[in-house]
Short mmCIF file of C-alpha atoms in Angstrom, two decimals:
data_model
loop_
_atom_site.label_atom_id
_atom_site.label_comp_id
_atom_site.label_asym_id
_atom_site.label_seq_id
_atom_site.Cartn_x
_atom_site.Cartn_y
_atom_site.Cartn_z
CA MET A 1 168.50 4.57 144.79
CA ILE A 2 168.42 8.22 143.72
CA HIS A 3 166.02 8.99 140.86
CA ASP A 4 166.41 11.73 138.27
CA SER A 5 162.74 12.73 138.14
CA ILE A 6 159.32 12.09 139.62
CA THR A 7 158.34 9.88 136.69
CA ASP A 8 161.24 7.56 137.46
CA CYS A 9 159.49 6.85 140.76
CA VAL A 10 156.46 5.31 139.03
CA GLY A 11 156.08 1.59 139.70
CA GLY A 12 157.78 -0.67 142.18
CA THR A 13 154.66 -0.67 144.38
CA PRO A 14 154.45 -3.21 147.22
CA LEU A 15 152.24 -6.25 147.68
CA VAL A 16 150.37 -6.62 150.97
CA ARG A 17 148.49 -9.62 152.39
CA LEU A 18 144.97 -8.67 153.44
CA ARG A 19 144.90 -11.15 156.32
CA ARG A 20 142.70 -9.09 158.62
CA LEU A 21 140.10 -8.44 155.97
CA PHE A 22 140.13 -12.00 154.59
CA PRO A 23 141.15 -14.39 157.39
CA GLN A 24 139.54 -17.45 155.80
CA GLU A 25 141.75 -20.51 155.98
CA GLY A 26 143.17 -21.70 152.68
CA VAL A 27 142.81 -18.34 150.91
CA GLU A 28 145.50 -15.70 150.61
CA VAL A 29 144.49 -12.32 149.21
CA LEU A 30 147.30 -10.08 147.98
CA ALA A 31 146.82 -6.42 147.13
CA LYS A 32 149.22 -4.41 144.99
CA LEU A 33 149.22 -0.88 146.40
CA GLU A 34 149.05 1.19 143.23
CA MET A 35 147.94 4.18 145.31
CA LEU A 36 151.61 4.58 146.28
CA ASN A 37 152.61 5.73 142.81
CA PRO A 38 153.75 9.38 142.99
CA GLY A 39 150.65 10.80 141.31
CA GLY A 40 148.43 8.72 143.55
CA SER A 41 147.14 5.99 141.25
CA VAL A 42 147.76 3.10 138.90
CA LYS A 43 147.21 5.52 136.01
CA ASP A 44 150.69 6.94 136.57
CA ARG A 45 152.01 3.82 134.87
CA SER A 46 150.06 4.16 131.64
CA ALA A 47 150.52 7.94 131.45
CA ARG A 48 154.28 7.60 131.77
CA TYR A 49 154.52 4.60 129.43
CA ILE A 50 152.35 6.09 126.68
CA VAL A 51 154.10 9.46 126.72
CA GLU A 52 157.59 8.00 126.86
CA ARG A 53 156.83 5.60 124.01
CA GLY A 54 155.44 8.54 122.05
CA ILE A 55 158.64 10.48 122.64
CA ALA A 56 160.76 7.50 121.60
CA ASP A 57 158.69 7.05 118.43
CA GLY A 58 158.82 10.77 117.57
CA MET A 59 155.05 11.28 117.83
CA ILE A 60 155.52 13.43 120.93
CA ARG A 61 158.14 16.18 120.94
CA PRO A 62 159.00 18.99 123.37
CA GLY A 63 156.03 21.35 123.40
CA THR A 64 153.58 18.84 121.90
CA HIS A 65 149.97 19.46 122.90
CA ILE A 66 148.51 16.25 124.33
CA VAL A 67 144.73 15.97 124.69
CA GLU A 68 142.54 13.53 126.58
CA SER A 69 138.95 13.24 127.73
CA THR A 70 139.45 12.67 131.45
CA SER A 71 139.00 14.38 134.78
CA GLY A 72 140.06 11.49 136.97
CA ASN A 73 143.27 9.70 137.84
CA PHE A 74 144.49 9.43 134.26
CA GLY A 75 144.13 13.17 133.83
CA VAL A 76 146.14 13.84 136.97
CA ALA A 77 148.79 11.36 135.86
CA LEU A 78 149.02 12.92 132.39
CA ALA A 79 149.28 16.37 133.93
CA MET A 80 152.21 15.22 136.08
CA VAL A 81 153.98 13.58 133.14
CA ALA A 82 153.33 16.63 130.94
CA VAL A 83 155.14 18.88 133.42
CA ARG A 84 158.06 16.46 133.55
CA TYR A 85 158.49 16.48 129.77
CA GLY A 86 157.55 20.08 129.02
CA LEU A 87 154.32 19.26 127.23
CA ARG A 88 151.07 21.15 126.95
CA PHE A 89 148.11 19.15 128.25
CA THR A 90 144.39 19.77 127.85
CA ALA A 91 141.87 17.74 129.84
CA VAL A 92 138.36 17.67 128.40
CA VAL A 93 135.96 17.36 131.33
CA ASP A 94 132.27 17.72 132.18
CA PRO A 95 130.27 19.09 135.13
CA ASN A 96 130.55 15.76 136.98
CA ALA A 97 134.28 16.24 137.47
CA SER A 98 135.20 16.58 141.12
CA ARG A 99 136.38 19.96 142.31
CA THR A 100 139.38 18.31 143.92
CA ASN A 101 140.59 16.79 140.66
CA LEU A 102 140.01 20.03 138.76
CA ARG A 103 142.10 21.90 141.34
CA ILE A 104 144.88 19.32 141.07
CA LEU A 105 144.86 19.56 137.28
CA ARG A 106 145.11 23.35 137.44
CA GLN A 107 147.98 23.19 139.91
CA TYR A 108 149.90 21.04 137.44
CA GLY A 109 149.23 23.66 134.77
CA ALA A 110 146.81 21.61 132.72
CA GLU A 111 144.30 23.43 130.51
CA ILE A 112 140.68 22.47 131.17
CA GLU A 113 137.96 22.33 128.55
CA MET A 114 134.57 21.99 130.25
CA VAL A 115 131.71 20.69 128.09
CA ARG A 116 128.19 21.31 129.37
CA GLU A 117 125.92 19.97 126.65
CA VAL A 118 124.26 16.64 127.48
CA ASP A 119 124.63 14.08 124.70
CA SER A 120 121.97 11.82 123.16
CA ALA A 121 122.67 9.13 125.76
CA GLY A 122 121.88 11.51 128.61
CA GLY A 123 125.51 11.93 129.66
CA TYR A 124 128.53 13.87 128.51
CA LEU A 125 130.82 11.22 127.01
CA HIS A 126 129.99 11.86 123.37
CA THR A 127 130.11 15.61 123.92
CA ARG A 128 133.58 15.28 125.45
CA LEU A 129 134.82 13.15 122.56
CA ALA A 130 133.41 15.63 120.05
CA ARG A 131 135.32 18.41 121.80
CA VAL A 132 138.49 16.32 121.61
CA GLN A 133 138.02 16.07 117.85
CA ASP A 134 137.50 19.84 117.67
CA LEU A 135 140.79 20.41 119.50
CA LEU A 136 142.62 18.06 117.15
CA THR A 137 141.23 19.99 114.18
CA GLU A 138 142.11 23.35 115.71
CA ASP A 139 145.67 22.30 116.53
CA PRO A 140 147.31 20.02 113.92
CA ASP A 141 150.17 19.35 116.35
CA ALA A 142 147.85 18.03 119.06
CA VAL A 143 148.05 14.33 119.98
CA TRP A 144 145.09 12.41 121.41
CA ILE A 145 146.13 9.82 123.98
CA ASN A 146 142.81 7.89 123.68
CA GLN A 147 143.25 5.50 126.60
CA TYR A 148 140.14 3.46 125.71
CA ALA A 149 141.67 2.31 122.41
CA ASN A 150 145.42 2.75 122.87
CA HIS A 151 147.21 -0.62 122.94
CA LEU A 152 149.98 0.96 125.00
CA ASN A 153 147.45 1.20 127.82
CA TRP A 154 147.35 -2.56 128.37
CA GLU A 155 150.96 -3.06 127.27
CA THR A 156 152.02 -0.88 130.20
CA HIS A 157 150.84 -3.49 132.68
CA ALA A 158 152.00 -6.52 130.73
CA VAL A 159 155.51 -5.03 130.73
CA THR A 160 155.72 -3.42 134.18
CA THR A 161 153.00 -4.38 136.65
CA ALA A 162 152.93 -8.09 135.78
CA ARG A 163 156.71 -8.37 135.97
CA GLU A 164 156.73 -6.83 139.44
CA VAL A 165 154.08 -9.28 140.66
CA ILE A 166 155.95 -12.26 139.25
CA ASP A 167 159.20 -11.09 140.82
CA ASP A 168 157.54 -10.58 144.22
CA CYS A 169 155.48 -13.79 144.36
CA PRO A 170 157.30 -17.01 145.24
CA GLU A 171 154.18 -19.03 144.36
CA PRO A 172 151.75 -18.67 141.43
CA VAL A 173 148.65 -16.50 141.66
CA ASP A 174 145.45 -18.46 141.00
CA VAL A 175 142.91 -15.66 140.55
CA LEU A 176 143.25 -12.04 139.42
CA VAL A 177 140.44 -9.73 140.56
CA ALA A 178 140.60 -6.22 139.12
CA ALA A 179 138.24 -3.31 138.53
CA VAL A 180 137.64 -2.25 134.93
CA SER A 181 137.00 1.01 133.11
CA THR A 182 139.16 1.09 129.97
CA THR A 183 140.03 -2.60 130.69
CA GLY A 184 143.68 -1.78 129.99
CA THR A 185 144.92 -2.57 133.49
CA LEU A 186 143.05 -5.88 133.71
CA HIS A 187 144.03 -7.11 130.25
CA GLY A 188 147.65 -6.05 130.48
CA LEU A 189 148.19 -7.57 133.89
CA ALA A 190 146.38 -10.77 132.93
CA ARG A 191 148.36 -11.16 129.70
CA GLY A 192 151.65 -10.59 131.46
CA LEU A 193 150.84 -13.00 134.29
CA ARG A 194 149.49 -15.72 132.00
CA ARG A 195 152.84 -15.92 130.22
CA VAL A 196 154.17 -17.45 133.42
CA TRP A 197 150.97 -18.74 135.06
CA PRO A 198 148.77 -19.87 132.14
CA ARG A 199 146.04 -21.31 134.41
CA LEU A 200 145.31 -17.92 135.98
CA GLN A 201 141.60 -17.16 136.33
CA VAL A 202 140.66 -13.56 135.52
CA VAL A 203 137.74 -11.81 137.20
CA ALA A 204 136.61 -8.36 136.03
CA VAL A 205 134.91 -6.14 138.59
CA ASP A 206 132.46 -3.75 136.93
CA ALA A 207 130.00 -1.23 138.35
CA VAL A 208 126.25 -1.68 138.35
CA GLY A 209 125.07 0.76 135.68
CA SER A 210 128.15 0.27 133.49
CA VAL A 211 127.68 -0.99 129.93
CA ILE A 212 131.10 -2.60 129.38
CA PHE A 213 129.73 -6.15 129.44
CA GLY A 214 126.33 -5.47 127.91
CA THR A 215 124.34 -4.76 131.05
CA PRO A 216 121.79 -1.91 131.07
CA PRO A 217 123.10 1.61 131.66
CA GLY A 218 122.27 3.28 134.92
CA PRO A 219 123.41 5.99 137.31
CA ARG A 220 126.86 5.51 138.87
CA MET A 221 128.39 7.70 141.56
CA LEU A 222 131.95 6.41 141.96
CA PRO A 223 134.61 7.17 139.32
CA GLY A 224 137.37 4.74 138.45
CA VAL A 225 135.21 1.69 137.79
CA GLY A 226 132.71 1.10 134.99
CA SER A 227 132.08 2.98 131.78
CA SER A 228 129.24 4.36 129.69
CA ARG A 229 130.89 2.95 126.55
CA VAL A 230 132.44 -0.35 125.54
CA PRO A 231 136.23 0.12 125.35
CA GLU A 232 137.91 -0.83 122.12
CA LEU A 233 140.50 -2.65 124.21
CA LEU A 234 137.98 -5.09 125.66
CA THR A 235 138.56 -8.77 124.78
CA PRO A 236 135.79 -10.69 126.58
CA ALA A 237 137.22 -14.12 125.72
CA GLU A 238 140.17 -13.43 128.02
CA ILE A 239 137.91 -12.85 131.06
CA ASP A 240 136.58 -15.83 133.00
CA ARG A 241 134.02 -14.07 135.18
CA VAL A 242 132.45 -10.65 135.66
CA VAL A 243 131.20 -9.39 139.02
CA HIS A 244 129.02 -6.27 139.18
CA ILE A 245 129.23 -4.22 142.38
CA ASP A 246 126.93 -1.31 143.21
CA ASP A 247 128.05 1.95 144.81
CA ALA A 248 126.78 1.07 148.28
CA ALA A 249 128.73 -2.20 148.39
CA ALA A 250 131.84 -0.43 147.09
CA ILE A 251 131.58 2.22 149.81
CA ARG A 252 131.20 -0.45 152.48
CA GLY A 253 134.26 -2.18 151.04
CA CYS A 254 136.29 1.03 151.31
CA HIS A 255 135.33 1.44 154.96
CA ARG A 256 136.14 -2.18 155.76
CA LEU A 257 139.53 -1.82 154.09
CA LEU A 258 140.26 1.28 156.14
CA ARG A 259 139.00 -0.08 159.46
CA GLN A 260 140.55 -3.55 159.21
CA GLU A 261 143.73 -2.99 157.18
CA ALA A 262 144.35 0.76 157.74
CA ILE A 263 144.43 1.22 153.96
CA PHE A 264 142.84 4.50 152.88
CA ALA A 265 141.82 3.77 149.31
CA GLY A 266 139.52 5.01 146.56
CA GLY A 267 136.18 3.76 145.32
CA SER A 268 137.33 1.00 142.98
CA SER A 269 139.28 -0.58 145.85
CA GLY A 270 136.02 -0.96 147.74
CA SER A 271 134.56 -2.60 144.64
CA VAL A 272 137.29 -5.24 144.49
CA VAL A 273 136.97 -5.89 148.23
CA ALA A 274 133.25 -6.53 147.76
CA ALA A 275 133.95 -8.72 144.73
CA VAL A 276 136.50 -10.85 146.57
CA GLU A 277 133.98 -11.37 149.37
CA GLU A 278 131.44 -12.55 146.80
CA LEU A 279 133.95 -14.92 145.17
CA LEU A 280 135.34 -16.50 148.34
CA PRO A 281 132.70 -19.25 148.78
CA ASP A 282 133.39 -20.55 145.25
CA LEU A 283 137.19 -20.59 145.42
CA PRO A 284 138.98 -23.93 145.78
CA ARG A 285 141.35 -24.31 148.73
CA PRO A 286 144.14 -23.40 148.67
CA SER A 287 143.85 -20.29 146.48
CA ARG A 288 145.97 -17.19 146.07
CA VAL A 289 144.06 -14.11 144.92
CA LEU A 290 145.67 -10.95 143.54
CA THR A 291 143.96 -7.57 143.34
CA LEU A 292 145.00 -3.97 142.79
CA LEU A 293 144.12 -1.03 145.01
CA ALA A 294 144.15 1.58 142.30
CA ASP A 295 144.21 4.94 144.09
CA ARG A 296 144.22 6.78 147.40
CA GLY A 297 141.20 7.79 149.41
CA GLU A 298 141.85 11.53 149.77
CA ARG A 299 140.17 12.33 146.45
CA TYR A 300 137.03 10.51 147.62
CA LEU A 301 136.42 12.34 150.88
CA ASP A 302 133.19 13.86 149.56
CA LEU A 303 131.99 10.66 147.89
CA VAL A 304 133.02 7.80 150.14
CA TYR A 305 134.29 9.13 153.45
CA THR A 306 131.77 11.78 154.48
CA ASP A 307 130.69 11.78 158.12
CA GLU A 308 127.20 10.68 157.13
CA LEU A 309 128.52 7.65 155.25
CA ALA A 310 130.84 6.78 158.12
CA ILE A 311 127.92 6.84 160.53
CA GLU A 312 125.83 4.72 158.15
CA HIS A 313 128.73 2.28 157.79
CA ASP A 314 129.01 1.91 161.58
CA GLU A 315 125.28 1.28 161.87
CA LEU A 316 125.40 -1.32 159.12
CA ALA A 317 128.40 -3.01 160.72
CA TYR A 318 126.66 -3.01 164.09
CA SER A 319 123.39 -4.43 162.76
CA SER A 320 125.23 -7.14 160.83
CA HIS A 321 126.80 -8.41 164.06
CA SER A 322 123.78 -8.00 166.33
#
């Protein structure tokens, strides 16, 4: 198939059995490799879907200025889609944004608004959102994507990701295990899958220090999982279990995934690996588990894959088998 643009290449990601990582008899763990989207993450789907729906509805026109508070995968995805459709894009970021992501955003031509004032909660979230509102006031033609409250965020995965899983799986999936931040990916995928497999169990993987499910706030190092606010999209009644994973366990999960499956993935993938390990003793046999590996590991070289962490991982692995 020959595509007409890079955005037409979004989706169609493969499923892989993680047999080396999870060899337990009676359990099959499937991973959807969302890192193979052209912009490098699962966020390519929602960026494309939201912008294309906006264009179809007339809310987004050639030259529209789209605005979002993000410096991570969604920002990169929006920057890619903005180039494709000739849109102006401003990413509102804070000093915690990685230099790698800022460089990628600039290469795509995105404008960057850096806020530096700490908010009342000790972070930058409220300051970033206030700057978004300033930009909307300054430019009446600006459109805020607002991924934490935009229903198109979850609809993306109910329409696209879930359909791909259903088409690729000859047998039903019993358990969905997915990392959460906006909760759009988890909810959309779960809703789409439950139309066909209504008995699906849904497990949310959150970060220690995240407040999504009412746990106390705390420091978090890895982007892509957890949040310092409760997303408007969250519907707790649709989630059967929540597993909280700390940064250290997520990093170990990333290294295990790389060493045993040769999959070079980002921080949230390590979180779901750790969560699946925690869930395994409680799963009935047979069980089929589905998870998503949301992004690639290159953007986490300074956070997850430094030499020091690799050495520490080897020492931990050695001591656990000695």
